[in-house]
PDB file of C-alpha atoms and ligand atoms in Angstrom:
ATOM      1  CA  MET A  27      -5.276 -21.351  42.762  1.00  0.00           C
ATOM      2  CA  SER A  28      -2.716 -23.004  40.502  1.00  0.00           C
ATOM      3  CA  SER A  29      -1.007 -26.041  42.029  1.00  0.00           C
ATOM      4  CA  LYS A  30       2.070 -25.474  39.840  1.00  0.00           C
ATOM      5  CA  LYS A  31       5.004 -23.738  41.540  1.00  0.00           C
ATOM      6  CA  SER A  32       6.597 -21.080  39.352  1.00  0.00           C
ATOM      7  CA  LYS A  33      10.307 -21.385  38.629  1.00  0.00           C
ATOM      8  CA  ILE A  34      12.394 -18.457  37.388  1.00  0.00           C
ATOM      9  CA  CYS A  35      13.983 -19.502  34.078  1.00  0.00           C
ATOM     10  CA  VAL A  36      15.733 -17.889  31.145  1.00  0.00           C
ATOM     11  CA  PRO A  37      13.742 -18.341  27.933  1.00  0.00           C
ATOM     12  CA  THR A  38      15.401 -19.272  24.652  1.00  0.00           C
ATOM     13  CA  ASP A  39      15.298 -16.556  21.988  1.00  0.00           C
ATOM     14  CA  GLU A  40      12.775 -18.656  20.108  1.00  0.00           C
ATOM     15  CA  VAL A  41      10.403 -18.691  23.078  1.00  0.00           C
ATOM     16  CA  ARG A  42      10.805 -15.069  24.125  1.00  0.00           C
ATOM     17  CA  TYR A  43      10.325 -13.571  20.655  1.00  0.00           C
ATOM     18  CA  ALA A  44       7.305 -15.802  19.991  1.00  0.00           C
ATOM     19  CA  LEU A  45       5.726 -14.705  23.291  1.00  0.00           C
ATOM     20  CA  TYR A  46       6.612 -11.052  22.649  1.00  0.00           C
ATOM     21  CA  GLU A  47       5.027 -11.019  19.201  1.00  0.00           C
ATOM     22  CA  ASN A  48       1.923 -12.794  20.411  1.00  0.00           C
ATOM     23  CA  SER A  49       1.519 -10.297  23.270  1.00  0.00           C
ATOM     24  CA  VAL A  50       2.262  -6.894  21.731  1.00  0.00           C
ATOM     25  CA  GLN A  51       2.322  -7.074  17.936  1.00  0.00           C
ATOM     26  CA  ASP A  52      -0.241  -7.352  15.163  1.00  0.00           C
ATOM     27  CA  ALA A  53       1.884  -7.003  12.028  1.00  0.00           C
ATOM     28  CA  PRO A  54      -0.890  -7.323   9.396  1.00  0.00           C
ATOM     29  CA  GLU A  55      -2.873  -4.602  11.177  1.00  0.00           C
ATOM     30  CA  GLN A  56       0.185  -2.344  11.486  1.00  0.00           C
ATOM     31  CA  ALA A  57       0.946  -2.728   7.756  1.00  0.00           C
ATOM     32  CA  ARG A  58      -2.669  -1.790   6.972  1.00  0.00           C
ATOM     33  CA  LEU A  59      -2.479   1.266   9.234  1.00  0.00           C
ATOM     34  CA  PHE A  60       0.709   2.518   7.525  1.00  0.00           C
ATOM     35  CA  GLU A  61      -1.013   2.356   4.141  1.00  0.00           C
ATOM     36  CA  ARG A  62      -3.966   4.328   5.539  1.00  0.00           C
ATOM     37  CA  PHE A  63      -1.678   7.017   7.039  1.00  0.00           C
ATOM     38  CA  TYR A  64       0.198   7.361   3.734  1.00  0.00           C
ATOM     39  CA  LYS A  65      -3.039   7.749   1.773  1.00  0.00           C
ATOM     40  CA  ASP A  66      -4.504  10.188   4.339  1.00  0.00           C
ATOM     41  CA  ALA A  67      -1.388  12.324   3.817  1.00  0.00           C
ATOM     42  CA  GLY A  68      -2.150  12.534   0.097  1.00  0.00           C
ATOM     43  CA  GLY A  69      -0.056   9.640  -1.222  1.00  0.00           C
ATOM     44  CA  ALA A  70      -1.387   7.106  -3.720  1.00  0.00           C
ATOM     45  CA  ASP A  71      -0.053   3.589  -3.292  1.00  0.00           C
ATOM     46  CA  PRO A  72       2.931   3.088  -0.975  1.00  0.00           C
ATOM     47  CA  GLN A  73       5.491   0.544  -2.152  1.00  0.00           C
ATOM     48  CA  VAL A  74       8.627   0.847  -0.020  1.00  0.00           C
ATOM     49  CA  LEU A  75       8.510   0.455   3.765  1.00  0.00           C
ATOM     50  CA  ARG A  76      11.390   1.248   6.098  1.00  0.00           C
ATOM     51  CA  GLU A  77      10.795  -0.623   9.376  1.00  0.00           C
ATOM     52  CA  ASP A  78      13.040   0.866  12.060  1.00  0.00           C
ATOM     53  CA  PHE A  79      13.959  -0.868  15.347  1.00  0.00           C
ATOM     54  CA  ALA A  80      12.516  -3.778  13.365  1.00  0.00           C
ATOM     55  CA  GLY A  81      13.427  -6.584  15.773  1.00  0.00           C
ATOM     56  CA  THR A  82      12.027  -9.729  14.155  1.00  0.00           C
ATOM     57  CA  PHE A  83      10.824  -7.616  11.152  1.00  0.00           C
ATOM     58  CA  TRP A  84       7.426  -9.276  11.096  1.00  0.00           C
ATOM     59  CA  ILE A  85       5.828  -6.091   9.693  1.00  0.00           C
ATOM     60  CA  SER A  86       8.273  -6.006   6.756  1.00  0.00           C
ATOM     61  CA  CYS A  87       7.334  -9.578   5.884  1.00  0.00           C
ATOM     62  CA  GLU A  88       3.607  -8.793   6.032  1.00  0.00           C
ATOM     63  CA  TRP A  89       4.191  -5.653   3.966  1.00  0.00           C
ATOM     64  CA  VAL A  90       5.765  -7.477   1.010  1.00  0.00           C
ATOM     65  CA  LYS A  91       3.030 -10.139   1.116  1.00  0.00           C
ATOM     66  CA  ALA A  92       0.410  -7.423   0.528  1.00  0.00           C
ATOM     67  CA  GLY A  93       1.516  -6.527  -3.031  1.00  0.00           C
ATOM     68  CA  ASP A  94       3.823  -7.837  -5.779  1.00  0.00           C
ATOM     69  CA  ARG A  95       5.658  -4.513  -6.087  1.00  0.00           C
ATOM     70  CA  ARG A  96       6.074  -3.923  -2.398  1.00  0.00           C
ATOM     71  CA  GLN A  97       9.535  -3.775  -0.846  1.00  0.00           C
ATOM     72  CA  ALA A  98      10.716  -3.460   2.746  1.00  0.00           C
ATOM     73  CA  VAL A  99      13.929  -2.415   4.456  1.00  0.00           C
ATOM     74  CA  ALA A 100      14.149  -3.767   7.999  1.00  0.00           C
ATOM     75  CA  ILE A 101      16.696  -2.113  10.284  1.00  0.00           C
ATOM     76  CA  ASP A 102      17.873  -3.320  13.683  1.00  0.00           C
ATOM     77  CA  ASN A 103      21.288  -3.230  15.353  1.00  0.00           C
ATOM     78  CA  CYS A 104      20.962  -6.575  17.155  1.00  0.00           C
ATOM     79  CA  GLU A 105      21.529  -9.984  15.595  1.00  0.00           C
ATOM     80  CA  SER A 106      19.276 -12.127  17.815  1.00  0.00           C
ATOM     81  CA  PRO A 107      15.836 -10.707  16.836  1.00  0.00           C
ATOM     82  CA  LEU A 108      16.933 -10.474  13.187  1.00  0.00           C
ATOM     83  CA  ASN A 109      17.954 -14.100  13.325  1.00  0.00           C
ATOM     84  CA  TYR A 110      14.582 -15.131  14.771  1.00  0.00           C
ATOM     85  CA  GLY A 111      12.856 -13.150  12.000  1.00  0.00           C
ATOM     86  CA  ARG A 112      14.940 -14.873   9.323  1.00  0.00           C
ATOM     87  CA  GLN A 113      14.033 -18.302  10.686  1.00  0.00           C
ATOM     88  CA  THR A 114      10.300 -17.594  11.003  1.00  0.00           C
ATOM     89  CA  HIS A 115       8.536 -14.812   9.020  1.00  0.00           C
ATOM     90  CA  TYR A 116      11.216 -14.532   6.347  1.00  0.00           C
ATOM     91  CA  ALA A 117      11.457 -18.312   5.917  1.00  0.00           C
ATOM     92  CA  ASP A 118       7.685 -18.402   5.339  1.00  0.00           C
ATOM     93  CA  LEU A 119       7.904 -15.988   2.380  1.00  0.00           C
ATOM     94  CA  THR A 120       8.176 -17.125  -1.228  1.00  0.00           C
ATOM     95  CA  ALA A 121      11.554 -16.657  -2.924  1.00  0.00           C
ATOM     96  CA  ALA A 122      10.139 -13.680  -4.864  1.00  0.00           C
ATOM     97  CA  GLN A 123       8.878 -12.056  -1.648  1.00  0.00           C
ATOM     98  CA  GLN A 124      12.216 -12.662   0.102  1.00  0.00           C
ATOM     99  CA  GLU A 125      13.984 -10.783  -2.687  1.00  0.00           C
ATOM    100  CA  ARG A 126      11.909  -7.738  -1.806  1.00  0.00           C
ATOM    101  CA  VAL A 127      13.025  -7.643   1.849  1.00  0.00           C
ATOM    102  CA  LEU A 128      16.363  -6.023   2.673  1.00  0.00           C
ATOM    103  CA  ILE A 129      17.606  -6.741   6.197  1.00  0.00           C
ATOM    104  CA  LEU A 130      20.123  -4.236   7.536  1.00  0.00           C
ATOM    105  CA  LYS A 131      21.952  -4.834  10.790  1.00  0.00           C
ATOM    106  CA  GLN A 132      22.861  -1.254  11.639  1.00  0.00           C
ATOM    107  CA  ASP A 133      21.952   1.718  13.782  1.00  0.00           C
ATOM    108  CA  VAL A 134      18.747   3.499  12.733  1.00  0.00           C
ATOM    109  CA  ARG A 135      20.709   6.756  12.626  1.00  0.00           C
ATOM    110  CA  ASP A 136      22.991   5.468   9.851  1.00  0.00           C
ATOM    111  CA  ARG A 137      21.998   6.640   6.379  1.00  0.00           C
ATOM    112  CA  ILE A 138      20.377   4.273   3.882  1.00  0.00           C
ATOM    113  CA  GLN A 139      19.541   4.551   0.172  1.00  0.00           C
ATOM    114  CA  PRO A 140      16.702   7.023  -0.454  1.00  0.00           C
ATOM    115  CA  GLY A 141      13.384   5.920  -2.001  1.00  0.00           C
ATOM    116  CA  VAL A 142      11.238   5.051   1.031  1.00  0.00           C
ATOM    117  CA  ASP A 143       7.460   5.751   1.014  1.00  0.00           C
ATOM    118  CA  VAL A 144       6.685   4.912   4.646  1.00  0.00           C
ATOM    119  CA  ALA A 145       9.214   4.844   7.492  1.00  0.00           C
ATOM    120  CA  ALA A 146       7.830   3.463  10.735  1.00  0.00           C
ATOM    121  CA  VAL A 147       8.874   2.866  14.310  1.00  0.00           C
ATOM    122  CA  CYS A 148       6.508   0.795  16.443  1.00  0.00           C
ATOM    123  CA  ASN A 149       6.110   0.014  20.108  1.00  0.00           C
ATOM    124  CA  PHE A 150       7.754   3.292  21.175  1.00  0.00           C
ATOM    125  CA  SER A 151      11.208   1.939  20.348  1.00  0.00           C
ATOM    126  CA  PHE A 152      12.634   5.378  19.599  1.00  0.00           C
ATOM    127  CA  TYR A 153      12.229   6.135  23.346  1.00  0.00           C
ATOM    128  CA  GLY A 154      15.594   4.345  23.550  1.00  0.00           C
ATOM    129  CA  LEU A 155      17.157   7.471  21.999  1.00  0.00           C
ATOM    130  CA  LYS A 156      17.417   9.504  25.139  1.00  0.00           C
ATOM    131  CA  THR A 157      18.881  12.827  24.047  1.00  0.00           C
ATOM    132  CA  ARG A 158      17.372  15.443  21.763  1.00  0.00           C
ATOM    133  CA  ALA A 159      20.543  15.334  19.653  1.00  0.00           C
ATOM    134  CA  SER A 160      20.243  11.581  19.060  1.00  0.00           C
ATOM    135  CA  LEU A 161      16.519  11.830  18.300  1.00  0.00           C
ATOM    136  CA  LEU A 162      17.203  14.607  15.786  1.00  0.00           C
ATOM    137  CA  GLU A 163      20.017  12.622  14.190  1.00  0.00           C
ATOM    138  CA  TYR A 164      17.614   9.702  13.763  1.00  0.00           C
ATOM    139  CA  MET A 165      14.847  11.885  12.313  1.00  0.00           C
ATOM    140  CA  ARG A 166      17.267  13.476   9.845  1.00  0.00           C
ATOM    141  CA  SER A 167      18.371  10.043   8.681  1.00  0.00           C
ATOM    142  CA  VAL A 168      14.726   9.048   8.113  1.00  0.00           C
ATOM    143  CA  HIS A 169      14.006  12.348   6.342  1.00  0.00           C
ATOM    144  CA  ALA A 170      16.919  11.795   3.944  1.00  0.00           C
ATOM    145  CA  SER A 171      15.671   8.292   3.075  1.00  0.00           C
ATOM    146  CA  LEU A 172      12.080   9.293   2.234  1.00  0.00           C
ATOM    147  CA  ARG A 173      10.658  10.148  -1.179  1.00  0.00           C
ATOM    148  CA  SER A 174       9.122  13.645  -1.338  1.00  0.00           C
ATOM    149  CA  ASP A 175       5.597  12.328  -0.622  1.00  0.00           C
ATOM    150  CA  GLY A 176       6.871   9.899   2.020  1.00  0.00           C
ATOM    151  CA  VAL A 177       5.647   9.763   5.620  1.00  0.00           C
ATOM    152  CA  PHE A 178       7.294   8.941   8.925  1.00  0.00           C
ATOM    153  CA  VAL A 179       5.092   7.070  11.421  1.00  0.00           C
ATOM    154  CA  LEU A 180       6.025   7.009  15.112  1.00  0.00           C
ATOM    155  CA  GLU A 181       4.010   4.994  17.611  1.00  0.00           C
ATOM    156  CA  MET A 182       3.923   6.695  21.018  1.00  0.00           C
ATOM    157  CA  VAL A 183       2.599   5.963  24.498  1.00  0.00           C
ATOM    158  CA  GLY A 184       2.165   8.197  27.537  1.00  0.00           C
ATOM    159  CA  GLY A 185      -0.191   9.589  30.141  1.00  0.00           C
ATOM    160  CA  PRO A 186      -0.175   9.520  33.949  1.00  0.00           C
ATOM    161  CA  GLY A 187      -0.695   5.750  33.982  1.00  0.00           C
ATOM    162  CA  PHE A 188       2.463   5.188  31.977  1.00  0.00           C
ATOM    163  CA  ILE A 189       4.755   7.027  34.372  1.00  0.00           C
ATOM    164  CA  ARG A 190       3.199   5.762  37.610  1.00  0.00           C
ATOM    165  CA  ILE A 191       5.437   3.711  39.915  1.00  0.00           C
ATOM    166  CA  PRO A 192       4.877   0.940  40.770  1.00  0.00           C
ATOM    167  CA  GLU A 193       2.409  -0.156  38.146  1.00  0.00           C
ATOM    168  CA  LYS A 194       1.698  -3.334  36.281  1.00  0.00           C
ATOM    169  CA  GLU A 195      -0.637  -4.562  33.603  1.00  0.00           C
ATOM    170  CA  THR A 196      -1.482  -8.242  33.462  1.00  0.00           C
ATOM    171  CA  ARG A 197      -3.165 -10.186  30.658  1.00  0.00           C
ATOM    172  CA  THR A 198      -3.877 -13.856  30.253  1.00  0.00           C
ATOM    173  CA  HIS A 199      -3.249 -15.427  26.836  1.00  0.00           C
ATOM    174  CA  ARG A 200      -4.842 -18.705  25.757  1.00  0.00           C
ATOM    175  CA  HIS A 201      -3.810 -21.116  23.032  1.00  0.00           C
ATOM    176  CA  GLU A 202      -5.618 -20.121  19.848  1.00  0.00           C
ATOM    177  CA  SER A 203      -5.144 -23.376  17.950  1.00  0.00           C
ATOM    178  CA  GLY A 204      -3.932 -26.954  18.321  1.00  0.00           C
ATOM    179  CA  PRO A 205      -4.858 -29.547  20.911  1.00  0.00           C
ATOM    180  CA  LYS A 206      -4.662 -26.988  23.762  1.00  0.00           C
ATOM    181  CA  LYS A 207      -6.971 -24.472  22.047  1.00  0.00           C
ATOM    182  CA  GLY A 208      -8.803 -22.373  24.671  1.00  0.00           C
ATOM    183  CA  LYS A 209      -6.489 -23.470  27.516  1.00  0.00           C
ATOM    184  CA  LYS A 210      -4.322 -20.939  29.337  1.00  0.00           C
ATOM    185  CA  TRP A 211      -0.923 -20.506  27.670  1.00  0.00           C
ATOM    186  CA  TYR A 212       0.746 -17.786  29.748  1.00  0.00           C
ATOM    187  CA  THR A 213       0.280 -14.518  31.622  1.00  0.00           C
ATOM    188  CA  TYR A 214       1.893 -11.378  30.218  1.00  0.00           C
ATOM    189  CA  ARG A 215       3.001  -8.789  32.789  1.00  0.00           C
ATOM    190  CA  TRP A 216       4.122  -5.260  31.927  1.00  0.00           C
ATOM    191  CA  LEU A 217       5.954  -3.701  34.891  1.00  0.00           C
ATOM    192  CA  HIS A 218       7.031  -0.152  35.653  1.00  0.00           C
ATOM    193  CA  LYS A 219      10.285  -0.343  37.593  1.00  0.00           C
ATOM    194  CA  SER A 220      11.256   3.326  37.878  1.00  0.00           C
ATOM    195  CA  PHE A 221      10.490   6.763  36.503  1.00  0.00           C
ATOM    196  CA  ASP A 222      12.358  10.025  37.063  1.00  0.00           C
ATOM    197  CA  PRO A 223      10.200  13.092  36.318  1.00  0.00           C
ATOM    198  CA  ILE A 224      13.232  15.337  35.796  1.00  0.00           C
ATOM    199  CA  SER A 225      14.846  13.351  32.982  1.00  0.00           C
ATOM    200  CA  ARG A 226      11.613  11.482  32.097  1.00  0.00           C
ATOM    201  CA  ASN A 227      13.776   8.358  32.051  1.00  0.00           C
ATOM    202  CA  GLY A 228      11.885   5.208  32.970  1.00  0.00           C
ATOM    203  CA  VAL A 229      12.700   1.517  33.223  1.00  0.00           C
ATOM    204  CA  TYR A 230      10.032  -0.986  32.169  1.00  0.00           C
ATOM    205  CA  SER A 231      10.029  -4.753  31.812  1.00  0.00           C
ATOM    206  CA  ILE A 232       8.034  -7.644  30.422  1.00  0.00           C
ATOM    207  CA  GLU A 233       7.599 -10.889  32.300  1.00  0.00           C
ATOM    208  CA  PHE A 234       5.894 -14.053  31.077  1.00  0.00           C
ATOM    209  CA  ARG A 235       4.454 -16.632  33.492  1.00  0.00           C
ATOM    210  CA  MET A 236       3.777 -19.844  31.658  1.00  0.00           C
ATOM    211  CA  ALA A 237       0.829 -22.063  32.555  1.00  0.00           C
ATOM    212  CA  SER A 238       3.397 -24.882  32.627  1.00  0.00           C
ATOM    213  CA  GLY A 239       5.175 -23.217  35.568  1.00  0.00           C
ATOM    214  CA  GLU A 240       8.186 -21.376  34.088  1.00  0.00           C
ATOM    215  CA  ARG A 241       8.517 -17.725  35.010  1.00  0.00           C
ATOM    216  CA  TYR A 242      10.466 -15.597  32.532  1.00  0.00           C
ATOM    217  CA  LYS A 243      11.258 -12.595  34.713  1.00  0.00           C
ATOM    218  CA  ASP A 244      12.701  -9.578  32.866  1.00  0.00           C
ATOM    219  CA  ALA A 245      12.345 -11.335  29.512  1.00  0.00           C
ATOM    220  CA  PHE A 246      12.646  -7.819  28.054  1.00  0.00           C
ATOM    221  CA  VAL A 247      13.845  -4.687  29.893  1.00  0.00           C
ATOM    222  CA  TYR A 248      13.561  -1.183  28.451  1.00  0.00           C
ATOM    223  CA  ASP A 249      15.468   1.881  29.596  1.00  0.00           C
ATOM    224  CA  TRP A 250      13.632   4.737  27.943  1.00  0.00           C
ATOM    225  CA  ARG A 251      13.149   8.455  27.858  1.00  0.00           C
ATOM    226  CA  VAL A 252       9.372   8.871  27.753  1.00  0.00           C
ATOM    227  CA  TRP A 253       9.147  11.564  25.078  1.00  0.00           C
ATOM    228  CA  THR A 254       6.063  13.788  24.948  1.00  0.00           C
ATOM    229  CA  ILE A 255       4.135  14.479  21.744  1.00  0.00           C
ATOM    230  CA  PRO A 256       5.026  18.218  21.596  1.00  0.00           C
ATOM    231  CA  GLU A 257       8.734  17.433  22.013  1.00  0.00           C
ATOM    232  CA  VAL A 258       8.516  14.958  19.142  1.00  0.00           C
ATOM    233  CA  LEU A 259       6.558  17.381  16.931  1.00  0.00           C
ATOM    234  CA  ASP A 260       9.164  20.110  17.537  1.00  0.00           C
ATOM    235  CA  CYS A 261      12.014  17.755  16.648  1.00  0.00           C
ATOM    236  CA  LEU A 262      10.227  16.589  13.478  1.00  0.00           C
ATOM    237  CA  GLU A 263       9.879  20.178  12.328  1.00  0.00           C
ATOM    238  CA  GLU A 264      13.525  20.860  13.101  1.00  0.00           C
ATOM    239  CA  ALA A 265      14.535  17.733  11.156  1.00  0.00           C
ATOM    240  CA  GLY A 266      12.771  19.124   8.085  1.00  0.00           C
ATOM    241  CA  PHE A 267       9.345  17.460   8.107  1.00  0.00           C
ATOM    242  CA  SER A 268       6.707  19.782   6.681  1.00  0.00           C
ATOM    243  CA  ASN A 269       3.681  18.914   8.781  1.00  0.00           C
ATOM    244  CA  SER A 270       2.569  16.304  11.258  1.00  0.00           C
ATOM    245  CA  ALA A 271      -0.715  14.765  12.353  1.00  0.00           C
ATOM    246  CA  VAL A 272      -1.629  12.798  15.461  1.00  0.00           C
ATOM    247  CA  TYR A 273      -3.850   9.703  15.415  1.00  0.00           C
ATOM    248  CA  TRP A 274      -5.259   8.936  18.857  1.00  0.00           C
ATOM    249  CA  GLU A 275      -6.357   5.468  19.935  1.00  0.00           C
ATOM    250  CA  MET A 276     -10.063   5.378  20.862  1.00  0.00           C
ATOM    251  CA  ASP A 277     -11.708   2.837  23.141  1.00  0.00           C
ATOM    252  CA  GLU A 278     -14.111   1.874  20.388  1.00  0.00           C
ATOM    253  CA  GLU A 279     -14.073   1.766  16.597  1.00  0.00           C
ATOM    254  CA  ASP A 280     -15.723   4.626  14.713  1.00  0.00           C
ATOM    255  CA  ASP A 281     -18.352   4.115  11.946  1.00  0.00           C
ATOM    256  CA  ASP A 282     -15.602   3.196   9.456  1.00  0.00           C
ATOM    257  CA  GLY A 283     -14.192   0.574  11.809  1.00  0.00           C
ATOM    258  CA  GLU A 284     -11.144   2.712  12.641  1.00  0.00           C
ATOM    259  CA  VAL A 285      -9.693   2.759  16.143  1.00  0.00           C
ATOM    260  CA  PHE A 286      -7.139   5.535  15.510  1.00  0.00           C
ATOM    261  CA  ILE A 287      -8.745   8.941  14.946  1.00  0.00           C
ATOM    262  CA  LYS A 288      -6.871  11.904  13.493  1.00  0.00           C
ATOM    263  CA  THR A 289      -7.227  14.699  16.020  1.00  0.00           C
ATOM    264  CA  ASP A 290      -5.773  18.011  17.225  1.00  0.00           C
ATOM    265  CA  ARG A 291      -6.769  17.275  20.816  1.00  0.00           C
ATOM    266  CA  GLY A 292      -6.040  14.164  22.852  1.00  0.00           C
ATOM    267  CA  LEU A 293      -8.578  12.741  25.260  1.00  0.00           C
ATOM    268  CA  ASP A 294      -7.599  14.164  28.630  1.00  0.00           C
ATOM    269  CA  ASP A 295      -9.274  11.389  30.607  1.00  0.00           C
ATOM    270  CA  ASP A 296      -6.982   8.720  29.136  1.00  0.00           C
ATOM    271  CA  ASP A 297      -4.854   7.407  32.007  1.00  0.00           C
ATOM    272  CA  THR A 298      -2.527   5.739  29.509  1.00  0.00           C
ATOM    273  CA  TRP A 299      -2.834   6.761  25.888  1.00  0.00           C
ATOM    274  CA  LEU A 300      -1.465   5.342  22.668  1.00  0.00           C
ATOM    275  CA  SER A 301      -1.072   7.318  19.473  1.00  0.00           C
ATOM    276  CA  TYR A 302       0.687   7.511  16.128  1.00  0.00           C
ATOM    277  CA  VAL A 303       2.442  10.673  15.021  1.00  0.00           C
ATOM    278  CA  VAL A 304       2.537  10.850  11.214  1.00  0.00           C
ATOM    279  CA  ALA A 305       4.937  13.370   9.671  1.00  0.00           C
ATOM    280  CA  LYS A 306       5.078  14.284   5.988  1.00  0.00           C
ATOM    281  CA  ARG A 307       8.465  14.827   4.396  1.00  0.00           C
ATOM    282  CA  ALA A 308       7.356  17.643   2.119  1.00  0.00           C
ATOM    283  CA  LYS A 309       4.260  19.745   1.452  1.00  0.00           C
TER     284      LYS A 309
HETATM  285  C1  LIG B  19      11.163  -2.917  21.574  1.00  0.00           C
HETATM  286  S1  LIG B  19      12.035  -3.734  20.276  1.00  0.00           S
HETATM  287  C2  LIG B  19      10.897  -3.465  18.949  1.00  0.00           C
HETATM  288  C3  LIG B  19      10.510  -4.709  18.228  1.00  0.00           C
HETATM  289  C4  LIG B  19       9.417  -4.538  17.207  1.00  0.00           C
HETATM  290  N1  LIG B  19       9.834  -3.743  16.097  1.00  0.00           N
HETATM  291  C5  LIG B  19       8.146  -3.944  17.786  1.00  0.00           C
HETATM  292  O1  LIG B  19       7.667  -2.945  17.270  1.00  0.00           O
HETATM  293  O2  LIG B  19       7.605  -4.486  18.736  1.00  0.00           O
HETATM  294  C6  LIG B  19      13.314  -2.571  19.947  1.00  0.00           C
HETATM  295  C7  LIG B  19      14.364  -3.052  18.925  1.00  0.00           C
HETATM  296  O3  LIG B  19      15.185  -1.945  18.587  1.00  0.00           O
HETATM  297  C8  LIG B  19      16.517  -2.388  18.437  1.00  0.00           C
HETATM  298  N2  LIG B  19      17.363  -1.192  18.615  1.00  0.00           N
HETATM  299  C9  LIG B  19      17.575  -0.481  19.757  1.00  0.00           C
HETATM  300  N3  LIG B  19      18.331   0.613  19.508  1.00  0.00           N
HETATM  301  C10 LIG B  19      18.587   0.598  18.166  1.00  0.00           C
HETATM  302  C11 LIG B  19      19.311   1.464  17.307  1.00  0.00           C
HETATM  303  N4  LIG B  19      19.900   2.578  17.772  1.00  0.00           N
HETATM  304  N5  LIG B  19      19.385   1.164  15.998  1.00  0.00           N
HETATM  305  C12 LIG B  19      18.787   0.033  15.514  1.00  0.00           C
HETATM  306  N6  LIG B  19      18.069  -0.820  16.289  1.00  0.00           N
HETATM  307  C13 LIG B  19      17.983  -0.543  17.593  1.00  0.00           C
HETATM  308  C14 LIG B  19      16.678  -3.508  19.450  1.00  0.00           C
HETATM  309  O4  LIG B  19      17.685  -4.408  19.070  1.00  0.00           O
HETATM  310  C15 LIG B  19      15.279  -4.139  19.418  1.00  0.00           C
HETATM  311  O5  LIG B  19      15.229  -5.226  18.523  1.00  0.00           O
END
């Protein structure tokens, strides 16, 4: 048992975004996946990424690092994650790379200049759009910004385990470098606070418990509508997308080292599943 008593504290933005990214994001891998989805859909070499609900826009920064002609548009309506992104990932880019990242503080439903190859929303962030009308408005805005061979990638989560109350997932993270390498850094806790099966509205939160004793309760709280895949596919069609594919997360890599498998049928024994819906703008 730990001898340290935990103390509920409020983390600085710097601490909470660093812990968030370390716990739930892998930007280089996500950038690689988007390129694969675009090529699977018949595209050649994607150049322009639109990262929606971008937060600290780490993926946009990785995207422009992966090619001299690559550009990214990062969209978020909140200043604090954008500010963290500017001070970290963006500051680490070369001046030439920085010129290829456009940061827009605006609603994802607002129209932007067309010319996007891949539009993407990660970590289920569009679940924050809780009505069909607002989801459609968002999808139409994405559709209008895509080139004709562009794709729209939506990361989704669901399954009985995701709507169970109460439920929590706990993971321990260790320092990966520096003098404390291998020592416990913090525990990540994902908590289900409520779920209403009629509206499919659920409230979820992230808590971090630091090895040094601080407890960052409700470091992030999400009030979501847990959309289902068929609802999203129907809306995509209505918004003008020509066809959509689903990539399901497998427990193990396949022979090509891929974890996400394109499929018409999800695995029905997955208590909590994760998948990407990939919609093509035009045939
Ligand atoms: C869960 S975070 C996602 C962070 C990161 N992109 C990821 O994938 O983990 C959701 C982000 O969406 C932003 N957001 C919420 N509603 C939005 C809207 N309507 N338009 C633009 N950004 C929005 C929030 O400010 C927040 O930074």
